[in-house]
Every structure is written in C-alpha cells, then in structure tokens.
Coordinates of C-alpha atoms and ligand atoms in Angstrom, one line a residue:
X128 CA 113.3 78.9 110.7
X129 CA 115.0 81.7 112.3
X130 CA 114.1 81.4 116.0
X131 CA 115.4 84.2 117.1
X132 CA 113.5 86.4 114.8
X133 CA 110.1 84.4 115.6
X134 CA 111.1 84.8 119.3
X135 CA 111.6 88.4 119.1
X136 CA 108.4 88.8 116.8
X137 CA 106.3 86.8 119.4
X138 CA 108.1 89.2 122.2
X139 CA 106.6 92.4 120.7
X140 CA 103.5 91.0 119.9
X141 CA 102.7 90.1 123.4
X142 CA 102.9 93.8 123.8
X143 CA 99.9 94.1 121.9
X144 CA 98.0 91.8 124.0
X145 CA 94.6 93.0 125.4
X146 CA 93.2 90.4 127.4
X147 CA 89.6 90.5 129.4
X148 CA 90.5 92.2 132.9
X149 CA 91.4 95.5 130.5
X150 CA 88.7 94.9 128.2
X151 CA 86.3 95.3 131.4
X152 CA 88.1 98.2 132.5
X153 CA 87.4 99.6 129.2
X154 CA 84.3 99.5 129.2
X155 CA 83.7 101.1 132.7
X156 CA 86.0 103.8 132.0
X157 CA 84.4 104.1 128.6
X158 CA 80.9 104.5 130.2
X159 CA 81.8 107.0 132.7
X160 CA 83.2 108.8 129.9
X161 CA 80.5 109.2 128.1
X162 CA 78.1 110.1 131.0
X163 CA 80.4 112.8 131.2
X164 CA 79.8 113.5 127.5
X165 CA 75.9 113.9 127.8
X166 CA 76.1 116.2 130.9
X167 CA 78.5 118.9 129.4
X168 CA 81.3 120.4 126.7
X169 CA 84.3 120.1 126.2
X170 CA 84.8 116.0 127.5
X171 CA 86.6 113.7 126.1
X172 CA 83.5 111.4 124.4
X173 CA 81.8 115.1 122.6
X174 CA 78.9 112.6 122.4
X175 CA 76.5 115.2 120.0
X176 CA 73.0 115.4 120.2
X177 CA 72.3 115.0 116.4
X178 CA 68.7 116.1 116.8
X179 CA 67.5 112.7 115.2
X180 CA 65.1 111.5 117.0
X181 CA 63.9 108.6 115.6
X182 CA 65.0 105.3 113.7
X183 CA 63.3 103.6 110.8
X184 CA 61.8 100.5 110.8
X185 CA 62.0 99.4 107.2
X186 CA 58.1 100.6 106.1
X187 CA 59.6 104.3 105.0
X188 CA 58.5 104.9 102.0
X189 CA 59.2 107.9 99.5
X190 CA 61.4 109.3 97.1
X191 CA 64.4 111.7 98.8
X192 CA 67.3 113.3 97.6
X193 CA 70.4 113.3 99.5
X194 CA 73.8 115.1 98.9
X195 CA 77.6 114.3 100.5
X196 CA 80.1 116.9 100.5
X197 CA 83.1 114.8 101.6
X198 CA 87.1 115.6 101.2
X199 CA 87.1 115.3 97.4
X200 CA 83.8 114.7 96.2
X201 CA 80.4 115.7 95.5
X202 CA 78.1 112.7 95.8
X203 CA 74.6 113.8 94.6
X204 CA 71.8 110.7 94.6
X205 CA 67.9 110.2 94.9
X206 CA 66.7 107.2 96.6
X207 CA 63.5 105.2 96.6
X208 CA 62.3 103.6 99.5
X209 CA 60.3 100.8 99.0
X210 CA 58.8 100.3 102.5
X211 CA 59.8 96.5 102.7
X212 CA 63.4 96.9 103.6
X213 CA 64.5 97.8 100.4
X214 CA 65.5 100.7 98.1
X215 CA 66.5 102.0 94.6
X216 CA 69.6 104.5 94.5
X217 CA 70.7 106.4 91.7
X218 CA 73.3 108.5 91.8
X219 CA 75.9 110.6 90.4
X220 CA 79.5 112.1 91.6
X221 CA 81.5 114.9 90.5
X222 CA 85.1 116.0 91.8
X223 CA 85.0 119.5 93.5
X224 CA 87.5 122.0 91.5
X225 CA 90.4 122.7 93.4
X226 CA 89.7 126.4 93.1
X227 CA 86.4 126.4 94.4
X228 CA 87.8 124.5 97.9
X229 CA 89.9 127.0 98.6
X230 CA 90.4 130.4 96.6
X231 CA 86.7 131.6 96.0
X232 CA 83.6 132.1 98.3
X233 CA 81.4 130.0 100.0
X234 CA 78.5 131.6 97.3
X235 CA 80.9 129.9 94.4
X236 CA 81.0 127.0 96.6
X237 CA 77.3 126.4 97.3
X238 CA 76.1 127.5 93.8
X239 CA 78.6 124.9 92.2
X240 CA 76.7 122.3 94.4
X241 CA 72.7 123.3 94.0
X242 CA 74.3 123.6 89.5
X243 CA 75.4 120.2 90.4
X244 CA 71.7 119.0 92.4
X245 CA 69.8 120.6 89.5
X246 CA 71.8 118.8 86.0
X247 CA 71.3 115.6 88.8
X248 CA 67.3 116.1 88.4
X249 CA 67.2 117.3 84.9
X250 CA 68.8 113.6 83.8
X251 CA 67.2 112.1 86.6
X252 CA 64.0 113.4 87.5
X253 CA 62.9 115.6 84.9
X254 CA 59.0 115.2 85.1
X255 CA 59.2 116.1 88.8
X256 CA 61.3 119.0 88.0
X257 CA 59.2 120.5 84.8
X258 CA 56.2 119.6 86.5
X259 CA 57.5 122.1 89.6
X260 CA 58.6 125.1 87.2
X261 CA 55.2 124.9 85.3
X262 CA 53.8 125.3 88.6
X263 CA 55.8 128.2 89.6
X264 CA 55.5 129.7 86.3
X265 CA 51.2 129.4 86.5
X266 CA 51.8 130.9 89.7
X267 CA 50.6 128.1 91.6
X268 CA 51.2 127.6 95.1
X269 CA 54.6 125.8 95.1
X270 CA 54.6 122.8 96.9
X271 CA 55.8 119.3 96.3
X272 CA 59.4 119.7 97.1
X273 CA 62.2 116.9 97.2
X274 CA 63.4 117.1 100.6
X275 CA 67.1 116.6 100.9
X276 CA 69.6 114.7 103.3
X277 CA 73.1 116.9 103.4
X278 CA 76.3 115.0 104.7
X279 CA 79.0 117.5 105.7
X280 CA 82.2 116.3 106.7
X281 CA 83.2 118.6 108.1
X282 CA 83.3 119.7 112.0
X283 CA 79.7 121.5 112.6
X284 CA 78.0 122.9 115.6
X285 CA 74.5 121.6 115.3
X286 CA 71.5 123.6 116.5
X287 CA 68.5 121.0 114.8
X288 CA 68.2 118.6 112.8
X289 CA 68.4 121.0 109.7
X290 CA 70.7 123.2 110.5
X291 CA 74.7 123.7 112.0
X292 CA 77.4 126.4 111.6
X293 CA 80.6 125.3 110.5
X294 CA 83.8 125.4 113.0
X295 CA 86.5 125.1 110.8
X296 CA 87.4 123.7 107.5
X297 CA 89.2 120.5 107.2
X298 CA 90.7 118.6 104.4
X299 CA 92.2 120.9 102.0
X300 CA 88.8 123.0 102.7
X301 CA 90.0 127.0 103.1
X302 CA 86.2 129.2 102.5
X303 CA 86.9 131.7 105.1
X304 CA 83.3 133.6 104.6
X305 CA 81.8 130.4 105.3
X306 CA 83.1 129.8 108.9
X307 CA 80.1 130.3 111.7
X308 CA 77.4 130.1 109.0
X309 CA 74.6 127.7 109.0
X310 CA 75.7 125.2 106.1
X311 CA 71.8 124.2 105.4
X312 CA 70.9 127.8 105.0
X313 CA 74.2 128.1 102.3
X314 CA 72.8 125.5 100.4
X315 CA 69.2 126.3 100.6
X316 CA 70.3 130.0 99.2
X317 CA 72.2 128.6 96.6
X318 CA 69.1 125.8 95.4
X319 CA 66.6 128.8 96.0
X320 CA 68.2 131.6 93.5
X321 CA 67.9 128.5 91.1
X322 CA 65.3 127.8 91.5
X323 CA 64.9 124.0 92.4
X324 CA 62.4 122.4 94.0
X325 CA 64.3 121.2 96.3
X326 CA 64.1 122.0 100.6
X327 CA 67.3 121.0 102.6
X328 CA 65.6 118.9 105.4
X329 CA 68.3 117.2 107.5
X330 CA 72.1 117.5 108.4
X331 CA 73.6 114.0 108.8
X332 CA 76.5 113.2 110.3
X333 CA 78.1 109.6 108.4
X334 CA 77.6 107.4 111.6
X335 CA 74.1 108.8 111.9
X336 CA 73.7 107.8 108.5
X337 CA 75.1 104.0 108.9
X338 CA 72.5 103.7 111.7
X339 CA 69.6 105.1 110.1
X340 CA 70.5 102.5 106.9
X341 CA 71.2 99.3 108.9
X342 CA 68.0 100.3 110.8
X343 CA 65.9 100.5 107.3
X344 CA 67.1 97.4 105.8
X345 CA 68.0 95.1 108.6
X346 CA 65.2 92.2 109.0
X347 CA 62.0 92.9 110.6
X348 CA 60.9 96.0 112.5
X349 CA 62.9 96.2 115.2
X350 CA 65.3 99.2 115.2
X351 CA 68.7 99.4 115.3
X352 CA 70.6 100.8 118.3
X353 CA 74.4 101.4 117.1
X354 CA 75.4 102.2 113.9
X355 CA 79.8 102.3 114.1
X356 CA 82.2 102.8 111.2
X357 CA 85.9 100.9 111.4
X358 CA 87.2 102.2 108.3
X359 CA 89.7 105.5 107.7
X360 CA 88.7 106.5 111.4
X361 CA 86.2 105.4 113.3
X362 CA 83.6 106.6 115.2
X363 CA 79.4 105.4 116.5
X364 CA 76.2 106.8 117.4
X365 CA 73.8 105.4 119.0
X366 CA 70.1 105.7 120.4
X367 CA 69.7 107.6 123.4
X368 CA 67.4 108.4 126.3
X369 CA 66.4 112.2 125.7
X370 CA 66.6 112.5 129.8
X371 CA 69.8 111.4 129.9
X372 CA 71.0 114.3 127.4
X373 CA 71.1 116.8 130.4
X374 CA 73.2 119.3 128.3
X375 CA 70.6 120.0 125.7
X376 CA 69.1 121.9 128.7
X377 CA 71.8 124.4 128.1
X378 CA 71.6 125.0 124.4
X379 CA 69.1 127.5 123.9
X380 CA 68.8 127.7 120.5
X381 CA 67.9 124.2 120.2
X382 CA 64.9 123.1 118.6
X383 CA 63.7 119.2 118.3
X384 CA 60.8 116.5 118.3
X385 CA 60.5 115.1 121.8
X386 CA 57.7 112.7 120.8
X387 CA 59.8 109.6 121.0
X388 CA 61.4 110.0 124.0
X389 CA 64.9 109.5 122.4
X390 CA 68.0 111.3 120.2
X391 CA 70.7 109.7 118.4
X392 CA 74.1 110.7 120.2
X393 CA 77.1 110.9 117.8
X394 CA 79.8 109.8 120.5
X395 CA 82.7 110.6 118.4
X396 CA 84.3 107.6 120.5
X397 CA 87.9 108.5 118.7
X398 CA 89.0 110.7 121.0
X399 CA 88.0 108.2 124.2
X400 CA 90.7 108.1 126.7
X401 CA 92.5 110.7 125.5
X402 CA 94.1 111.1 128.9
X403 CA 95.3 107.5 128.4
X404 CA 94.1 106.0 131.5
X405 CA 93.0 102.7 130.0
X406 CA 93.6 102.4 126.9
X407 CA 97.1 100.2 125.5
X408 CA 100.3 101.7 124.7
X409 CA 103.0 100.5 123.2
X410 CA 106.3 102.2 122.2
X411 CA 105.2 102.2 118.5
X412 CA 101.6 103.2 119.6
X413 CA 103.9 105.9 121.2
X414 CA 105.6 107.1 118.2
X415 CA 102.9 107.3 115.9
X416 CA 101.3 109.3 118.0
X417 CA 104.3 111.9 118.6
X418 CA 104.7 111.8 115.1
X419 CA 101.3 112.6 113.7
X420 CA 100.0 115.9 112.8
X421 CA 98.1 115.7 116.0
X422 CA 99.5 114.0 119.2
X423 CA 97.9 113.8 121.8
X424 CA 93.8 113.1 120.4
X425 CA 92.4 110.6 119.1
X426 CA 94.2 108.5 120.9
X427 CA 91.0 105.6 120.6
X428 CA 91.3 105.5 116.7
X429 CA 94.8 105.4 116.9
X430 CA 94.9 102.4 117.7
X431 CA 91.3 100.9 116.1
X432 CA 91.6 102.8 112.4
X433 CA 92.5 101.6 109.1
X434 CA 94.4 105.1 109.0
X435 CA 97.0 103.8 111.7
X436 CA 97.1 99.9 112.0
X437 CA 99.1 99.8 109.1
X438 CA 101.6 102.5 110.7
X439 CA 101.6 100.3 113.6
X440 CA 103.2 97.7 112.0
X441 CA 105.4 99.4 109.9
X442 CA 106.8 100.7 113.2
X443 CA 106.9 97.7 114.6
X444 CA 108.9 95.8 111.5
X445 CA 111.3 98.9 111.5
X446 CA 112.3 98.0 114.6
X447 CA 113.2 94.4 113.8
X448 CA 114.7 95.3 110.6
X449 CA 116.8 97.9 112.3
X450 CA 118.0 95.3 115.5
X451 CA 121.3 93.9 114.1
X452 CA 120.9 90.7 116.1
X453 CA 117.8 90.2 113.6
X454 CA 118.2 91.8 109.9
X455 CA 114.5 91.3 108.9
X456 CA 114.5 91.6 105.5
X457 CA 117.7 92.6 105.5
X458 CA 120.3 90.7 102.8
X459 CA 123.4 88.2 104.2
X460 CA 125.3 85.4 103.0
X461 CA 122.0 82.9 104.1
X462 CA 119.7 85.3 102.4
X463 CA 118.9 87.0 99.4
X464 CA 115.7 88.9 100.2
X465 CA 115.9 91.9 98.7
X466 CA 113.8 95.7 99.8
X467 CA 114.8 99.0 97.5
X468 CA 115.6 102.3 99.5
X469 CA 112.9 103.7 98.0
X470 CA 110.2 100.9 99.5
X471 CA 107.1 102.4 101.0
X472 CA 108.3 100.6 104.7
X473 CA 110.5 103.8 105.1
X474 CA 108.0 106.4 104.6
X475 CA 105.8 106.8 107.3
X476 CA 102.3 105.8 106.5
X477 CA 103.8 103.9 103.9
X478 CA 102.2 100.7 104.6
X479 CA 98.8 100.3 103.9
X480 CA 95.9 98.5 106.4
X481 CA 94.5 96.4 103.4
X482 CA 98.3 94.5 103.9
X483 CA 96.9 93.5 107.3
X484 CA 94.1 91.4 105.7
X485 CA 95.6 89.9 103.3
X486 CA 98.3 88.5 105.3
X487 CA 96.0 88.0 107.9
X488 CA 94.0 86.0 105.2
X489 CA 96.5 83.5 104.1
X490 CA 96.3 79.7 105.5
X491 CA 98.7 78.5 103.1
X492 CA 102.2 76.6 104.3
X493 CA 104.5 78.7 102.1
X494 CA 102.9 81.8 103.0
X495 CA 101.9 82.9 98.9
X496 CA 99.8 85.5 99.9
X497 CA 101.9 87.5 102.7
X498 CA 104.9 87.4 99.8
X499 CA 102.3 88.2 97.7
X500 CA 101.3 91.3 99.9
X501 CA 105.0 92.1 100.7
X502 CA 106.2 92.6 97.3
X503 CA 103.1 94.5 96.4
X504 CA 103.2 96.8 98.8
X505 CA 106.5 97.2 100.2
X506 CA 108.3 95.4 97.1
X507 CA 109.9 93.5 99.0
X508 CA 111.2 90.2 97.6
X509 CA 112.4 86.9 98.9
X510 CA 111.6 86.9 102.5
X511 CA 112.0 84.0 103.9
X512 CA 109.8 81.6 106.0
X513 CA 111.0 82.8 108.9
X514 CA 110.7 86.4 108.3
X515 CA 106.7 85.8 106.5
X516 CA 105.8 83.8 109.7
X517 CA 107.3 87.1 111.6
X518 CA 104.9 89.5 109.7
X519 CA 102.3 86.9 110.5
X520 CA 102.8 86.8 113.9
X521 CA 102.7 91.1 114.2
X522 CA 100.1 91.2 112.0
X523 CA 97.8 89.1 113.8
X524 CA 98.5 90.9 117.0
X525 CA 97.7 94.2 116.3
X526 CA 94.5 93.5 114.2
X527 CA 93.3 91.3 117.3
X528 CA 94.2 94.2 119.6
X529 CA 92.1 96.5 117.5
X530 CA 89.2 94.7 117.7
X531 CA 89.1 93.9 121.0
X532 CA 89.2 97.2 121.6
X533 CA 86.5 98.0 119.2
X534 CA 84.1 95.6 121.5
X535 CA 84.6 98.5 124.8
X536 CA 82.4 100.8 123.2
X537 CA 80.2 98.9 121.7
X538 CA 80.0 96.9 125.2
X539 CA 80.1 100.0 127.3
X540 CA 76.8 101.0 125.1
X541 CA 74.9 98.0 125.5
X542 CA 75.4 97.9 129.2
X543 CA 74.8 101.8 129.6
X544 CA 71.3 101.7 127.8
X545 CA 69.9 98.5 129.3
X546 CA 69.2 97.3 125.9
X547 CA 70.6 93.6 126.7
X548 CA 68.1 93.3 129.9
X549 CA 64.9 94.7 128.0
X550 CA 65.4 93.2 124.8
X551 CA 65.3 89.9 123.1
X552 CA 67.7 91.2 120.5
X553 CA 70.2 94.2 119.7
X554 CA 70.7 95.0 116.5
X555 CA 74.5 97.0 115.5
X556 CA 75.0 98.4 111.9
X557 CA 79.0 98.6 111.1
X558 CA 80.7 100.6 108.1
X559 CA 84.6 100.5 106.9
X560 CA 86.7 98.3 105.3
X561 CA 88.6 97.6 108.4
X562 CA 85.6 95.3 109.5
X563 CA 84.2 94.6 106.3
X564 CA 87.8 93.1 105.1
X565 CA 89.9 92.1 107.9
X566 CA 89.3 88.7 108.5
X567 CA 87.6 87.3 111.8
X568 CA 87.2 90.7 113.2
X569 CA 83.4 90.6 113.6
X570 CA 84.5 87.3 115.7
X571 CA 87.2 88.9 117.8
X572 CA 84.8 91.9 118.5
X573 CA 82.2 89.2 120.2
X574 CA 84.9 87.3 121.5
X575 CA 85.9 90.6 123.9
X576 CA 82.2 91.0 124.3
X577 CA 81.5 87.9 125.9
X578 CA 84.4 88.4 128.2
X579 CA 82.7 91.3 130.1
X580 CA 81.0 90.5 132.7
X581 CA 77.5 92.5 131.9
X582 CA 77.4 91.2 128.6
X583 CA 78.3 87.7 128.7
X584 CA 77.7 84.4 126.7
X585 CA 74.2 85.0 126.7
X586 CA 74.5 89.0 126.2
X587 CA 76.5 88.3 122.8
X588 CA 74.0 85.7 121.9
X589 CA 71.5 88.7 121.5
X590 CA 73.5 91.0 119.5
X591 CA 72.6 90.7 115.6
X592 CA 75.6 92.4 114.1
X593 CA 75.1 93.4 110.3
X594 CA 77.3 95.5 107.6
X595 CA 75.0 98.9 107.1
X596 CA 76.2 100.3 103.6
X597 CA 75.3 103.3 102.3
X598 CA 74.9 105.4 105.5
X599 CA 75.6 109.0 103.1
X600 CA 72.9 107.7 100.6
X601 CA 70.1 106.2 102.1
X602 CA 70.9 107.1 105.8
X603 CA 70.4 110.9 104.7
X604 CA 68.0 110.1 102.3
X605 CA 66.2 108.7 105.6
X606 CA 67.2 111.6 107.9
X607 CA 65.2 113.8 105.5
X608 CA 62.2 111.4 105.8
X609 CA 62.6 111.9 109.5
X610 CA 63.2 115.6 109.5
X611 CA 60.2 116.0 106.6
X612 CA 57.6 114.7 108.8
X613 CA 58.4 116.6 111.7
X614 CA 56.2 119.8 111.3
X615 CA 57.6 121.4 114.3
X616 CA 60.9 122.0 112.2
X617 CA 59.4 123.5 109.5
X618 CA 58.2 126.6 111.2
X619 CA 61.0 128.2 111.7
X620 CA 62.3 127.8 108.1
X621 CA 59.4 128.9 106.4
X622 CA 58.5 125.7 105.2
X623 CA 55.4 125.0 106.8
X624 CA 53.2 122.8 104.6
Ligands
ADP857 P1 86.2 105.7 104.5 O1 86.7 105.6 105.9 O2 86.8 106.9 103.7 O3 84.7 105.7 104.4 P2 86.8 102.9 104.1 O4 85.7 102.4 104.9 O5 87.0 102.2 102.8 O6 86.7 104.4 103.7 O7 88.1 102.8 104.9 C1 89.4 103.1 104.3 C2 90.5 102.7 105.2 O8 90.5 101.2 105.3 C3 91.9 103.1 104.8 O9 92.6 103.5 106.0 C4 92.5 101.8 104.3 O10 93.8 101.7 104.6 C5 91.7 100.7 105.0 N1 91.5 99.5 104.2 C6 91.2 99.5 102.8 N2 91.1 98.2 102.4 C7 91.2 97.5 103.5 C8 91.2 96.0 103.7 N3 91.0 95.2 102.7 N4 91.4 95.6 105.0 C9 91.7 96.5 106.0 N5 91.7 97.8 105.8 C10 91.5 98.3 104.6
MG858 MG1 82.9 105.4 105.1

C-alpha cells in the first residue's frame, strides 16, 4: 500500500480528533450556554419553552389525530393509544402543490390542508365523522371532537401550547399574509368553515415529539427526559424545571399548566457555540462553513448532521486528490482507477452521509463494500487498497468526531438537571438516520460520556438510550392528549367542555 497516502490520510484525520479534556469543556461551556438560554432572547442555545408540560408514561389512552406540515409533505394520521406502551397508526400523505407554497394565500393553503384532514376521516373514520354532522344537523350540542397534534416546520414564536405566529417561511415556503399569524388559529378557521369535528389542541415541535413517543413506548413508567434527533440536522429537548425558565416571566401573553412543576425546553442545540469557543475546527470544517448559505450559525450541526458529514469528507478527499504528491483517485502508470468529471465528488454536497455508514460498515480485507459505496456514489472505479483504506481512515474520523460531540449536550443535560444523582435510571429517545445507521455511534456517544467527569462509568451505566420513532405521529398525537386535558387552555379558545 501507498504509505504516503495512508500517512497523509492518518495526518488529517488526527485533525478530527476530539479527545476527553474537550469533551469536558464542552459540556461546561454547553451548560453555561444554556443557562443563558432560559434567562433571556436572543442567546445562542434559544432553548424554547414549548408549553408541554408533561410527559407520558405509556397508560395514555385515546384516539388523536395529528397533522405534519413539513418541506414537501402533508402527513395526515389518527393514532390509537393503547395504554400499555403501544399504538395503532394509520395514516395518509399527500404532496403539497407547488402553487399553493408559494403563489396563493395562506386561506388556499390552510383550506387545502383541513380538505385534506376531512377525505383522511371520511376513509378513515367515517362513523365518528357522520355521527358528528348528524349531531350538528339535530342541533345538538356539538361535542366529541378529535383533538389534533399540528407539526409545523417551520420557525414559530410560541405563546401556549396551542398556539404560535409564524416568523418567516422556510423551504420553498413564500405565503406572505400568513407571516405573524397564529398558525393553530389558520388551521382551525380552515377545519371550522368545513365543518369538521376536529379542534387543533397542540403545536409540536419534531424533537418535542421524539420525546413525547420514546416516553409512551419506552418500558415501564418512568418518563423520559431527552428526546434528540441526529438526522438532516439535529437538535433536543428536554424536561425542565419550570423555576429555572426565568424568561417566561417576561412573556406576557403566555398561558400554561404549572401543575407539574416542569416544561419541555426545545434547546435548538444547533446553533451552540456559535462564537466557536469550544467547539473543533478544521480547515474543511472551515470551508463548508464559508461556503454555505449561512456561515456563521449553526456551527454545532455543522459538524454533528447528516446534512454536512458527508461534505466534510468530500472536502477533506478533495484535498488529497488535489495534492500532487498523492493523486487519490487520480489515474498513473501504477493505476487505473478511474472518476468521470461529472462524479458527484466535485459538486459540493455531492457526497452523501449514508456513504459514511456503509464504509464505516465494512470489515472485509478487500474492502467490497467502500468500492461498493464509491462507485455508487461517486462512480468511482478501481481504487485501490491503499486509497479504500484512505477513505476508511477519514471516514472513521469524522463520524467518531461527530459523535463525541453529540455526547456534550446530552452530558451537559444530564449533569444540569441532576437527573444522574436522583435517579436510578435516565431514559434518552434519539431520531435520524445518522444514529439509527451509522455504525457504533450509540457506542461512541457513551464512550465520550463516560469520559466526563460528572457522568462517569457509573453515570453511563444509568442512561437507557432507545430509538423514539414517530415523534410527528404519535408524539403530536400525544401533545394533543396533553394539551386536551388541560382545561385551563381551553378557555381562551372557546373550547371549554
Ligand atoms: P429527517 O432529518 O428529514 O427527519 P433522516 O433522519 O432520515 O431525515 O435524516 C436524513 C439525513 O441522514 C440526510 O442528511 C442523509 O444524508 C443522512 N442519512 C441517510 N441515510 C443515512 C445512513 N444510512 N447513514 C448515515 N446518514 C444517513
Ligand atoms: Mg426526522
């Protein structure tokens, strides 16, 4: 093999080395940070009060719709809850019309999704649904309403648990009239001129959702404090003291349950560090960065997301395949690898994170599946040992780096809420690809964690972590439970039972 390729491959990759004396800096930094974030605006962890202020245990039971506006589709799905830890989902998804994300109003908008909520319980639920209009019709007092769990993707001011004005449109998104209007109101305006028996009960935010879900269906009662998503982006909320909120104190208009003593926070931990004082940085970390459509934030996910590890290592390739002295994957007289112009590893975000886990993935001695994984992706052909044990060694580096950075906040948040010293165990509910498919990095997440101090050998020992799918189905559908049994809200919506 090449040695001076492996030696330059194991050069750069010591770059991406993130070993325990930053990890605990991390986390201290990481937990001042988001002190910060619960005493006021406009701070780098925005750590939202999401006006949830309690977690299931797994005895929930009911039927609840739930709805998920994301970037390109319109995800509309009852579930059942069982009240043992389990649940029925059925559910239905329909593409949003190009013209009606950005050329009409937000009335087309909303009455495209209540039309889409009401064909969902005419196949679905259609006794429920006849059973309602009868009622209406005999003039009956109207009751028995589905109550409804509404992911928005989109950036939201919240004001209660049912209720938030939009900032801005992202993704594609252009609705002007929509901008600084109460989302939940939209919707409910659109269901009520049809009609539907149907009351918009909570707002949820994904991560909100992931922990809500893991809490329902992980074993036993206890509750689950961290729900986090390594996927496109990533992101966590988490339970939190309602004392230790200080800056709800300042939002008048906010109206929630303080029964339990506690609030889910969303940290939206992407943006940590944004001022770069702890976190890594290398020179491709650098240029990604620079050459984003936003430098500068979210500089945390940059180096964490499925969005960017694979742009990482593009960067990082391009650099060895453009050092003369090296010619990775470049053609000579000892090799006939071949890689057309027009191969994704020129075009930036070219290169996919799913490459990461598969060559991550492969114990073979002839390296089948990085070739594999090359040629797929990159069609690239040929490579030779040297240069497949090169993409190994890069590889392995920068998924290791992201999740040992993916263990500060999740460190930083067991140590900041005590849970390790009052409990027996600490339950975590984690979303994405990135840690559902990347191999071993559940492992290299508790292998940071035992390296800080305050958590320990022992600390890790009490951390249950488990895979929380279906946060925008059954963690809104679960929101709305939440949110439907908390008479103070209805009040001020007029839907006092
Ligand atoms: P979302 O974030 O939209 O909910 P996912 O959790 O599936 O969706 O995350 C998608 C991200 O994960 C993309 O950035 C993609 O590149 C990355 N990804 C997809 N498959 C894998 C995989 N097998 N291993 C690692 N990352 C992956
Ligand atoms: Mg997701």
């Amino acid at each position: 093999m090449s040695s001076a390729l492996l030696d330059e491959a194991t050069r750069i990759a010591r770059e991406f080395d993130y070993p325990a004396d930053r990890v605990q800096r991390g986390v201290e930094e990481y937990i001042k940070q988001s002190n910060e974030g619960l005493a006021q605006e406009n701070t780098t962890l925005s750590q939202i009060p999401t006006f949830v202020t309690a977690v299931p245990n797994g005895t929930e039971k009911g039927l609840y719709l739930a709805v998920d506006l994301g970037g390109t589709n319109f995800r509309v799905c009852s579930v059942q809850l069982h009240g043992d830890t389990t649940f029925s989902l059925t559910q239905s998804k329909i593409m949003i019309p190009r013209e009606l994300m950005a050329s009409g109003t937000s009335k087309d908008l909303f009455l495209f999704l209540a039309r889409q909520i009401e064909a969902f319980l005419r196949i679905h639920h259609n006794e429920h649904f006849e059973a309602h209009l009868r009622r209406r019709r005999d003039g009956n007092d109207v009751e028995d309403l589905f109550d409804l769990g509404f992911t928005f993707s989109f950036p939201v001011r919240q004001c209660g648990i049912n209720s938030g004005t939009l900032i801005r449109w992202t993704k594609g998104f252009n609705i002007p009239d929509a901008v600084g209007h109460d989302v939940c109101a939209l919707l409910q305006s659109a269901i009520d001129e049809l009609h539907l028996p149907v009351r918009v009960a909570a707002l949820v935010n994904d991560t909100v959702g992931t922990l809500m879900a893991r809490s329902y269906t992980s074993p036993g009662e206890t509750g689950t404090l961290l729900g986090a998503i390594f996927g496109t982006g990533t992101n966590g909320a988490y339970v939190e003291k309602l004392d230790k909120v200080t800056k709800l104190k300042n939002m008048k208009d906010a109206h929630y349950d303080t029964t339990t003593g506690e609030m889910i926070i969303n940290a939206e931990w992407g943006s940590f560090d944004n001022h770069m004082s702890v976190l890594p940085d290398t020179v491709y970390d650098q240029e990604l960065d620079a050459d984003s459509n936003n430098p500068g934030v979210q500089m945390f996910e940059k180096r964490v997301s499925g969005m960017f590890l694979g742009e990482i290592l593009r960067r990082a390739l391009l650099a060895m395949h453009n050092n003369p002295e090296l010619g990775l994957f470049k053609t000579s007289k000892t090799s006939n690898v071949s890689l057309p112009s027009d191969s994704l590893f020129y075009r930036q975000w070219g290169l996919d994170t799913s490459l990461l886990s598969q060559v991550e993935a492969d114990t073979s001695k002839d390296f089948v599946d990085v070739k594999a994984a090359l040629k797929d992706h990159l069609k690239i052909e040929n490579p030779s040992d040297a240069e497949c044990q090169a993409v190994k060694i890069l590889v392995h580096a920068i998924g290791k780096r992201a999740a040992r950075l993916s263990a500060v906040p999740i460190a930083a948040i067991l140590i900041h809420t005590g849970k390790l010293e009052t409990e027996n165990m600490v339950d975590v509910g984690v979303d994405g690809s990135l840690v559902e498919f990347y191999p071993k990095f559940e492992e290299y997440i508790r292998e940071a964690l035992r390296e800080v101090s305050q958590v320990g050998v022992a600390g890790d020992k009490k951390v249950r972590i488990g895979i929380s799918k279906d946060g925008s189905g059954v963690g809104a559908a679960l929101i709305a439970l939440v949110a439907s049994k908390d008479e103070n809200l209805r009040s001020p919506n007029g839907n006092a039972k």
